[in-house]
mmCIF file with all atom_site columns, C-alpha atoms and ligand atoms in Angstrom:
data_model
loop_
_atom_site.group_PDB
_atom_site.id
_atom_site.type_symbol
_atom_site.label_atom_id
_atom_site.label_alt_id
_atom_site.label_comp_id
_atom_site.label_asym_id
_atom_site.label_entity_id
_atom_site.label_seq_id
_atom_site.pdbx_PDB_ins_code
_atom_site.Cartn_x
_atom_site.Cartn_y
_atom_site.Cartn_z
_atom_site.occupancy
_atom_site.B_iso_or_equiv
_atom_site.pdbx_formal_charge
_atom_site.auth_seq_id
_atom_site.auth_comp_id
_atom_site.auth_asym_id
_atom_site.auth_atom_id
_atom_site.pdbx_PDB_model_num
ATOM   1   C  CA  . UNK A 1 1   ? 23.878 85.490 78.801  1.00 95.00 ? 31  UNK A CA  1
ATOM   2   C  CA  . UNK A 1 2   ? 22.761 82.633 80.836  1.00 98.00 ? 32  UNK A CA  1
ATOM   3   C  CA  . UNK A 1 3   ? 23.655 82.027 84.644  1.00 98.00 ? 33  UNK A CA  1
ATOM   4   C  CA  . UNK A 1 4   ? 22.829 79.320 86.998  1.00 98.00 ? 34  UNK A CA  1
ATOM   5   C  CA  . UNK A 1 5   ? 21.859 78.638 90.579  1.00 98.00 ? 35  UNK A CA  1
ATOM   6   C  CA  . UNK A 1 6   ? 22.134 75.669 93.357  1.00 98.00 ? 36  UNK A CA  1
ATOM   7   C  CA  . UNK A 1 7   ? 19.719 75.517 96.311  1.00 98.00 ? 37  UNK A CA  1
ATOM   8   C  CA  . UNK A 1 8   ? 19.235 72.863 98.811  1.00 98.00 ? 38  UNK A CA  1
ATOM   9   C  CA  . UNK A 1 9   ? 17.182 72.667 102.042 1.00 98.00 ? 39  UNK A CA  1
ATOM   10  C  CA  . UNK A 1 10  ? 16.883 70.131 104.794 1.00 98.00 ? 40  UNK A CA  1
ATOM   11  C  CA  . UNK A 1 11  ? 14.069 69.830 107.406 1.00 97.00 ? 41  UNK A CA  1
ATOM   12  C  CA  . UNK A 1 12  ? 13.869 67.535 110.480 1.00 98.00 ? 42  UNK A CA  1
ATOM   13  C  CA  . UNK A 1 13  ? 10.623 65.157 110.570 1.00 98.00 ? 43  UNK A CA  1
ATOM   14  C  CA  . UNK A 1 14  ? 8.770  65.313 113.726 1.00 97.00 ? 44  UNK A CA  1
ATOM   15  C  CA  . UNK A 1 15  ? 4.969  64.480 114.713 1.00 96.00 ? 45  UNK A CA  1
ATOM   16  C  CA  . UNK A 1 16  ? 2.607  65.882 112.528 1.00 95.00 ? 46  UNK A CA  1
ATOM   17  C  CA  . UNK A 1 17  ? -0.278 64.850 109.712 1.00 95.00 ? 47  UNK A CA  1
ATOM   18  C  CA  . UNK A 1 18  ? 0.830  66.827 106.558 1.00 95.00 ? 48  UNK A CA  1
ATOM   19  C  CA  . UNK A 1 19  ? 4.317  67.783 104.773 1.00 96.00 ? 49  UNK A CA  1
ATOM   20  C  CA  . UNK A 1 20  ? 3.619  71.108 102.511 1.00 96.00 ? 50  UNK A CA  1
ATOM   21  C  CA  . UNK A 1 21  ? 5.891  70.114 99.683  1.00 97.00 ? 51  UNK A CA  1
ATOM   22  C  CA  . UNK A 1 22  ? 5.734  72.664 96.429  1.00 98.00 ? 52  UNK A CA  1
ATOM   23  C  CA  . UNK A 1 23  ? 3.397  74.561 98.149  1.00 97.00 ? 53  UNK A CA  1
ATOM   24  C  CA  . UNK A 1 24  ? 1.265  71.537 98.083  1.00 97.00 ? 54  UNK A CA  1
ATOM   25  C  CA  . UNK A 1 25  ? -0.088 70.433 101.278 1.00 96.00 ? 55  UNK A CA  1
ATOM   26  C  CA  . UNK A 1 26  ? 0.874  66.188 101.119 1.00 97.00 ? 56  UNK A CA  1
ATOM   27  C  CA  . UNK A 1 27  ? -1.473 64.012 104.226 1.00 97.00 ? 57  UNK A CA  1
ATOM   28  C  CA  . UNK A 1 28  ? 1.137  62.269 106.056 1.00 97.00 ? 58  UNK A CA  1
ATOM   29  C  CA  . UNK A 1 29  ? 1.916  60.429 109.459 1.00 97.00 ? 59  UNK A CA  1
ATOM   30  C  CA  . UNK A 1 30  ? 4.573  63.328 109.898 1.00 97.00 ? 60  UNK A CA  1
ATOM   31  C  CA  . UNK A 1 31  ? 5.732  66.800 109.520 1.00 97.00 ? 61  UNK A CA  1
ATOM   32  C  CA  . UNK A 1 32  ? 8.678  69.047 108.477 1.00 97.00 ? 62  UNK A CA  1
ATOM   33  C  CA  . UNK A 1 33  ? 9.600  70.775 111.471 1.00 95.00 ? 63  UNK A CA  1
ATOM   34  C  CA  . UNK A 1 34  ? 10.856 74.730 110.966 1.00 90.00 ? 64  UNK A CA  1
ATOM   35  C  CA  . UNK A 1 35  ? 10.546 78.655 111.796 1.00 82.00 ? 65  UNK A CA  1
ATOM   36  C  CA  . UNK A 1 36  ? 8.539  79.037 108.591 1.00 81.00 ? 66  UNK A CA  1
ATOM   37  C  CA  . UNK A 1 37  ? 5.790  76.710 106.992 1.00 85.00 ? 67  UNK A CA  1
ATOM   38  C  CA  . UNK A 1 38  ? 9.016  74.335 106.589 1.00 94.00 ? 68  UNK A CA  1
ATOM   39  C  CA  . UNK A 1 39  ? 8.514  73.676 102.518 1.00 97.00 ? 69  UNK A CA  1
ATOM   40  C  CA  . UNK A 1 40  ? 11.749 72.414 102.100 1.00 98.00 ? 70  UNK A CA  1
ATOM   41  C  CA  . UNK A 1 41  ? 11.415 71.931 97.976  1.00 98.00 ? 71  UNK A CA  1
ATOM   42  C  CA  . UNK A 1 42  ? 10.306 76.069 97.856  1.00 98.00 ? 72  UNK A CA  1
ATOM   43  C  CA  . UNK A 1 43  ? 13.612 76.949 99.944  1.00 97.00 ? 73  UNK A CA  1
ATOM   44  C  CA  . UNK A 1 44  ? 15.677 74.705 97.872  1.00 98.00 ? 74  UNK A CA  1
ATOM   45  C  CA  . UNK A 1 45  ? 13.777 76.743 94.854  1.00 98.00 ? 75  UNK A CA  1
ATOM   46  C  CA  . UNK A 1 46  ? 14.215 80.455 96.469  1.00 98.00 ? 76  UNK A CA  1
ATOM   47  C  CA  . UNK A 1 47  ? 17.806 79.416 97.027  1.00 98.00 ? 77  UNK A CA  1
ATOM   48  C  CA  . UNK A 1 48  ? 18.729 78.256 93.639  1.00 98.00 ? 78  UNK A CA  1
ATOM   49  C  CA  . UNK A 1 49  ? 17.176 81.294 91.699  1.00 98.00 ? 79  UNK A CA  1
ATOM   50  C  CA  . UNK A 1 50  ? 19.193 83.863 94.431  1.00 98.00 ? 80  UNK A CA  1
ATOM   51  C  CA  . UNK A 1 51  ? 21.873 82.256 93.999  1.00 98.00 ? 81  UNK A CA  1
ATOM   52  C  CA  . UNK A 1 52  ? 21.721 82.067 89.935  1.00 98.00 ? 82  UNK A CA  1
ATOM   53  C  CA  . UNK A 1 53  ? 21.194 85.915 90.605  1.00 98.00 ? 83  UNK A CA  1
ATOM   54  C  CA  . UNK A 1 54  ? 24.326 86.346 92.953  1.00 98.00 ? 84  UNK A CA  1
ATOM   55  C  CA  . UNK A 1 55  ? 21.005 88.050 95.081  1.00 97.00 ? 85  UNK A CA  1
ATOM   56  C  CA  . UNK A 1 56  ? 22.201 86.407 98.617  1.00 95.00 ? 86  UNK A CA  1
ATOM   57  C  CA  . UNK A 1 57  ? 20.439 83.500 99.763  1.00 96.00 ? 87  UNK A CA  1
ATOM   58  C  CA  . UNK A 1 58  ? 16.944 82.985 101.809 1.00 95.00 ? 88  UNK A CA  1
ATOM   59  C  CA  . UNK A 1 59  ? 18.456 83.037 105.198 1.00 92.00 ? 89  UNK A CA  1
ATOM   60  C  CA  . UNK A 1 60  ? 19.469 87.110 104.361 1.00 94.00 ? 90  UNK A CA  1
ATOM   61  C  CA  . UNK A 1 61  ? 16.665 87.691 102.950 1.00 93.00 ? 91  UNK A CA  1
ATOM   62  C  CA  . UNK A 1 62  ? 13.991 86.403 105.470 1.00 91.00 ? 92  UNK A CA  1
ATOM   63  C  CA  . UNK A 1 63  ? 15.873 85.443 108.549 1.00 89.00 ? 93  UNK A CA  1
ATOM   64  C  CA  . UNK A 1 64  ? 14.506 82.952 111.193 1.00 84.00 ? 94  UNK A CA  1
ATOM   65  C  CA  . UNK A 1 65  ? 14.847 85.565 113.868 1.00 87.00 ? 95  UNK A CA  1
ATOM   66  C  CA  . UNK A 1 66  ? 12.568 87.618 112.439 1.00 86.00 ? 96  UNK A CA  1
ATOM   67  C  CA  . UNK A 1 67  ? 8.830  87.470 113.942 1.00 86.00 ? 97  UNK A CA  1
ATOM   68  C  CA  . UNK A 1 68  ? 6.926  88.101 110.855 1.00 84.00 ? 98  UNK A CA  1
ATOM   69  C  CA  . UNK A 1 69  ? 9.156  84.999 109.081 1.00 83.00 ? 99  UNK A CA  1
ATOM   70  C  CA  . UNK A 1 70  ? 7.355  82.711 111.643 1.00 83.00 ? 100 UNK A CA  1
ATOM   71  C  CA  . UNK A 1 71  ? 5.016  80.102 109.990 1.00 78.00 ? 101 UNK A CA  1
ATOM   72  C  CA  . UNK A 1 72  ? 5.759  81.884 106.745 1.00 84.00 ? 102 UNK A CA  1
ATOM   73  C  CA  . UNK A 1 73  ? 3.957  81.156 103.576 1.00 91.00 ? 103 UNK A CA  1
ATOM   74  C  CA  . UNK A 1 74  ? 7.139  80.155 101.151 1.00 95.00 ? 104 UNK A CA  1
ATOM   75  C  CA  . UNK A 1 75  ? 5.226  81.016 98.391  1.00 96.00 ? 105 UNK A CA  1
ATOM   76  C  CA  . UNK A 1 76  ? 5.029  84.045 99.634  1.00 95.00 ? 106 UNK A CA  1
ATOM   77  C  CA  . UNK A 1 77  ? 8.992  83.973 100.414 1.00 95.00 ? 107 UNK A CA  1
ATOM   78  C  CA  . UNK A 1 78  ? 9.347  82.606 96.832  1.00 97.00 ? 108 UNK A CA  1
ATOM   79  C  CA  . UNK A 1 79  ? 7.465  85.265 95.220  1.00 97.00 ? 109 UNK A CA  1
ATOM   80  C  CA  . UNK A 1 80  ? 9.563  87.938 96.720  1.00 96.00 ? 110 UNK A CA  1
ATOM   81  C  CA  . UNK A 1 81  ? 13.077 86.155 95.623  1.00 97.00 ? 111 UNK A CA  1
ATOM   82  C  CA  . UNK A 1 82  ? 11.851 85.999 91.834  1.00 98.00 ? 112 UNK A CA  1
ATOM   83  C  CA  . UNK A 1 83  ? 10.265 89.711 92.028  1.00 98.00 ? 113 UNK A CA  1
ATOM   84  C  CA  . UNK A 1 84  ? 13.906 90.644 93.211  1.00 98.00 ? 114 UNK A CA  1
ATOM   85  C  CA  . UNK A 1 85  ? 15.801 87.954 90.423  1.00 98.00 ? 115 UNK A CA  1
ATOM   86  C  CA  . UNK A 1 86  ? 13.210 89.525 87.777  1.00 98.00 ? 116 UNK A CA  1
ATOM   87  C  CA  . UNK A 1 87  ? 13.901 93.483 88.849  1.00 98.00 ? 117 UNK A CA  1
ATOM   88  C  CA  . UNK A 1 88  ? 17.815 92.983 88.955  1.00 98.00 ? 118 UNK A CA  1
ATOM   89  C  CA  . UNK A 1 89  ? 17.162 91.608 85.292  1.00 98.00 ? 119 UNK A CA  1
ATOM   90  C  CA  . UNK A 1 90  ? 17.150 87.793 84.927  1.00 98.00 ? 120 UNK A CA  1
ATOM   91  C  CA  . UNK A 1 91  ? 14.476 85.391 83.225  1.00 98.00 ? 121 UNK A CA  1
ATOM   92  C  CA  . UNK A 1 92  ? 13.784 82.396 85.003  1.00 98.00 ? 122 UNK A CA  1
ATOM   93  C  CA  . UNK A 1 93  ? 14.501 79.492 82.048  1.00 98.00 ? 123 UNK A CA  1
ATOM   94  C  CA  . UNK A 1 94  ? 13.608 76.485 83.775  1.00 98.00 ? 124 UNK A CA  1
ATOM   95  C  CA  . UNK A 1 95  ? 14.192 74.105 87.722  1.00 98.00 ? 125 UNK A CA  1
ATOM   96  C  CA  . UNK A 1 96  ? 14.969 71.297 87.720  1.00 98.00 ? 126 UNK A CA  1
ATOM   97  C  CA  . UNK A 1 97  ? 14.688 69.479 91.617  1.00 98.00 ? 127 UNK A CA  1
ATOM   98  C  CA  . UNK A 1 98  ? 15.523 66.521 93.460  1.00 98.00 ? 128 UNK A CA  1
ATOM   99  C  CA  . UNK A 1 99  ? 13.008 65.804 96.655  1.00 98.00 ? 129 UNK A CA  1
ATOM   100 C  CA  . UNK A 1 100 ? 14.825 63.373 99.107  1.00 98.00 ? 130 UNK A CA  1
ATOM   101 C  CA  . UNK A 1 101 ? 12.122 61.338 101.326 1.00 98.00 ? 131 UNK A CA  1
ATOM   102 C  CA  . UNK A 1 102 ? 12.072 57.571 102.340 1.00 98.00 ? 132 UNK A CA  1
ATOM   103 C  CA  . UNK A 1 103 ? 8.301  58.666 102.080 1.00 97.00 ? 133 UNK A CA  1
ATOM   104 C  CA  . UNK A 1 104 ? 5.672  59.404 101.351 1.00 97.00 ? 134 UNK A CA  1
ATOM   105 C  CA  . UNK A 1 105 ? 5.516  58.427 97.280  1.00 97.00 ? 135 UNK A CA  1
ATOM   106 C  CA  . UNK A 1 106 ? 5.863  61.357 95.703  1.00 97.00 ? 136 UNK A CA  1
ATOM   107 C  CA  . UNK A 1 107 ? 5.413  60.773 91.985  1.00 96.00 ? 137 UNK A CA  1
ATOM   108 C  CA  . UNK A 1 108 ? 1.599  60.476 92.213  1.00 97.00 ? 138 UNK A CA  1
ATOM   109 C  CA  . UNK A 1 109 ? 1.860  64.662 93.747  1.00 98.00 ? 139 UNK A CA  1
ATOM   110 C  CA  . UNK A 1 110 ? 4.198  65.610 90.868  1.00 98.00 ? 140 UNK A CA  1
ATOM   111 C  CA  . UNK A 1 111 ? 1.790  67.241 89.062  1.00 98.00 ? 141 UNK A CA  1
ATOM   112 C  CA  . UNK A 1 112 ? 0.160  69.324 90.952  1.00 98.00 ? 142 UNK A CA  1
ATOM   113 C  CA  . UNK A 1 113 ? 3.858  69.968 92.889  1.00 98.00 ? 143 UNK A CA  1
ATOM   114 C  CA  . UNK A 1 114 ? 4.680  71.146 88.891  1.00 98.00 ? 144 UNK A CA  1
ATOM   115 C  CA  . UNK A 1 115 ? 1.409  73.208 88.306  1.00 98.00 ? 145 UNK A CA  1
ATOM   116 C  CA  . UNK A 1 116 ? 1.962  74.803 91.870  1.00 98.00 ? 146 UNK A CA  1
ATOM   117 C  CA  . UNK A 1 117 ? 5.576  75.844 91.317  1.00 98.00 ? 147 UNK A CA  1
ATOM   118 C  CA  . UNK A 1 118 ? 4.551  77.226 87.520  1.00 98.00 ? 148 UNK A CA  1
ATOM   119 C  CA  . UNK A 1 119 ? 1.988  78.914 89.173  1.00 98.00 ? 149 UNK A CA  1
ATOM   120 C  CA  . UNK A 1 120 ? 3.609  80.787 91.943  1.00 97.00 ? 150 UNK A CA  1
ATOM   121 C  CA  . UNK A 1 121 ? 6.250  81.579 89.558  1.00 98.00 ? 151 UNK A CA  1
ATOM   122 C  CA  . UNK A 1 122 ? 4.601  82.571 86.325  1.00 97.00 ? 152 UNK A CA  1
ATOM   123 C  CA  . UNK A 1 123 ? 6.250  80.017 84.179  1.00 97.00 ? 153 UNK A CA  1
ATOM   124 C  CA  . UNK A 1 124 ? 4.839  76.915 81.847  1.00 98.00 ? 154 UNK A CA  1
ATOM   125 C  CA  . UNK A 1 125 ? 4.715  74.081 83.543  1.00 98.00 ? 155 UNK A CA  1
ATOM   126 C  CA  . UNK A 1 126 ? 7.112  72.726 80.989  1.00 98.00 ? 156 UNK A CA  1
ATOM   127 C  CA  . UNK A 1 127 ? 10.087 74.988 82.732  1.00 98.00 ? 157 UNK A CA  1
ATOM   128 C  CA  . UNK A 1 128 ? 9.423  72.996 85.784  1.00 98.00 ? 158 UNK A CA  1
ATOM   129 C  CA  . UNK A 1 129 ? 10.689 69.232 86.796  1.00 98.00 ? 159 UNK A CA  1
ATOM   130 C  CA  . UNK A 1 130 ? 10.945 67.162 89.841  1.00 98.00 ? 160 UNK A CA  1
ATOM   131 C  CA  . UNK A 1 131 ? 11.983 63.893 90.887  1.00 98.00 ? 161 UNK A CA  1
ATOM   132 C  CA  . UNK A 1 132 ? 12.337 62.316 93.789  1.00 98.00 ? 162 UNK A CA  1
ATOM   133 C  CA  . UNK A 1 133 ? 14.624 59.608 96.129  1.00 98.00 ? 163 UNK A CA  1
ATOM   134 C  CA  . UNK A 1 134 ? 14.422 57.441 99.024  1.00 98.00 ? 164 UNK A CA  1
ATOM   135 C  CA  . UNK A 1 135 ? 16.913 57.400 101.208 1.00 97.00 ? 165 UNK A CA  1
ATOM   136 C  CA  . UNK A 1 136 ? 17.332 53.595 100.650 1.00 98.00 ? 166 UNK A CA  1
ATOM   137 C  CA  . UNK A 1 137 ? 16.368 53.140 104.383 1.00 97.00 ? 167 UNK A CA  1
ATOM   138 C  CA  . UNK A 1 138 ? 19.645 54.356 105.948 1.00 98.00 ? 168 UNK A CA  1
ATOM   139 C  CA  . UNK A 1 139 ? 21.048 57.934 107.159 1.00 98.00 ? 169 UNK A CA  1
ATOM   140 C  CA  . UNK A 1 140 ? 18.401 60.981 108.118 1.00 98.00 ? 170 UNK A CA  1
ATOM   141 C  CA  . UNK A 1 141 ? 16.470 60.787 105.208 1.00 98.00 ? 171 UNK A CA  1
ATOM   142 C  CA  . UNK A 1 142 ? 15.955 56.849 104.907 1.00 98.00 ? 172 UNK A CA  1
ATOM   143 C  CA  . UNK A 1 143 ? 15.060 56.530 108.976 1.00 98.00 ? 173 UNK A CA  1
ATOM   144 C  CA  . UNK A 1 144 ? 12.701 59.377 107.972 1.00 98.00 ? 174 UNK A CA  1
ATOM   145 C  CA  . UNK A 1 145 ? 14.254 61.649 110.675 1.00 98.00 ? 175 UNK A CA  1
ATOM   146 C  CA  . UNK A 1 146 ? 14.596 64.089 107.792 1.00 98.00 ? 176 UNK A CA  1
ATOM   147 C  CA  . UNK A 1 147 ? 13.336 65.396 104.599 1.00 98.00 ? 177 UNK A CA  1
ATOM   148 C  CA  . UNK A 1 148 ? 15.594 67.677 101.746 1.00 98.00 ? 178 UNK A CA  1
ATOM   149 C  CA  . UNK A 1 149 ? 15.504 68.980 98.527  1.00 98.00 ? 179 UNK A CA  1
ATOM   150 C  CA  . UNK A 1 150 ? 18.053 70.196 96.018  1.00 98.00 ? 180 UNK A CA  1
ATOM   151 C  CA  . UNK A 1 151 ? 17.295 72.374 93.088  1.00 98.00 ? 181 UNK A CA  1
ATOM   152 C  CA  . UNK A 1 152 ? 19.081 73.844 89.938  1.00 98.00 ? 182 UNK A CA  1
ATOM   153 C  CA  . UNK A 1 153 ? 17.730 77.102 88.634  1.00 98.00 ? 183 UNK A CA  1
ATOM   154 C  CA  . UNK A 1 154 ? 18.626 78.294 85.381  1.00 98.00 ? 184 UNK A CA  1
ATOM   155 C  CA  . UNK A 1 155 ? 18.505 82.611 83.970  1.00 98.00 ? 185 UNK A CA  1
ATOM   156 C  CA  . UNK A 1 156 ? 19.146 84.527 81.154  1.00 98.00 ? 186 UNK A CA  1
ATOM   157 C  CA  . UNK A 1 157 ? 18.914 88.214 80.699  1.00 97.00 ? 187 UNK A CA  1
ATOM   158 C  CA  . UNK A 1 158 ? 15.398 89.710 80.047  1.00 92.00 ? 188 UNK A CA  1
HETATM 159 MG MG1 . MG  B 2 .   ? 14.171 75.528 104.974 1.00 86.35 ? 419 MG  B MG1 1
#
């Protein structure tokens, strides 16, 4: 039996010098702006595999009004969503994501986005994918006001 799961995330850009992306920390002449570390690909990720799991979504699970969520490691968030997806009985099968940024490039940070993401979640690498988009230089994401990700997660029973 096989079930599957749809997350997506958006962030606000603001001043900053690095956007954690995958868990991978990305130099840049801005940041993500939010309550946690504001990894927008890794809430897109925690989303999809709740969802896939009918588990609730990462807003119930850690909410922003919550002190200890504040500047939150979304690995760590991450970790906790798949430890919950794997107890109530699902296999992650693979992700496939979509990163939405006028910039920076991120092709040349795929693979160590990838290896990250494996990583956290104790998968090959091979059950992992990502592209990415410009915004073609119009709405939030183009005029860089914004950054988002969207991500499919697929299960099957243990
Ligand atoms: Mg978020």
């Amino acid at each position: 039996m096989f079930r599957i799961g749809l997350g997506h995330d958006t962030h606000r850009l603001g001043p900053g010098d690095t956007l954690v992306i995958g868990g991978v920390r990305i130099p840049h002449d801005r940041a993500a702006i939010g309550h946690s570390d504001a990894d927008v690909l890794l809430h897109a990720i925690t989303d999809a595999l709740l969802g896939a799991a009918a588990l609730g979504d990462i807003g119930q699970m850690f909410p922003d009004t919550a002190p200890e969520n504040r500047g939150r490691d979304s690995a760590d968030m991450l970790r906790r969503a798949a430890d919950a997806v794997a107890a109530a009985g699902w296999r992650l099968v693979n992700l496939d994501c979509v990163i939405f940024a006028q910039r920076p490039k991120i092709l040349p940070h795929r693979a160590a986005i990838r290896r990250r993401i494996a990583e956290t979640l104790g998968v090959d690498e091979a059950a992992v994918w990502l592209k990415a988009k410009t915004g073609e230089g119009v709405g939030p994401i183009g005029e860089e006001r914004a950054i988002a990700a969207e991500c499919v997660a697929l299960v099957e029973r243990a």
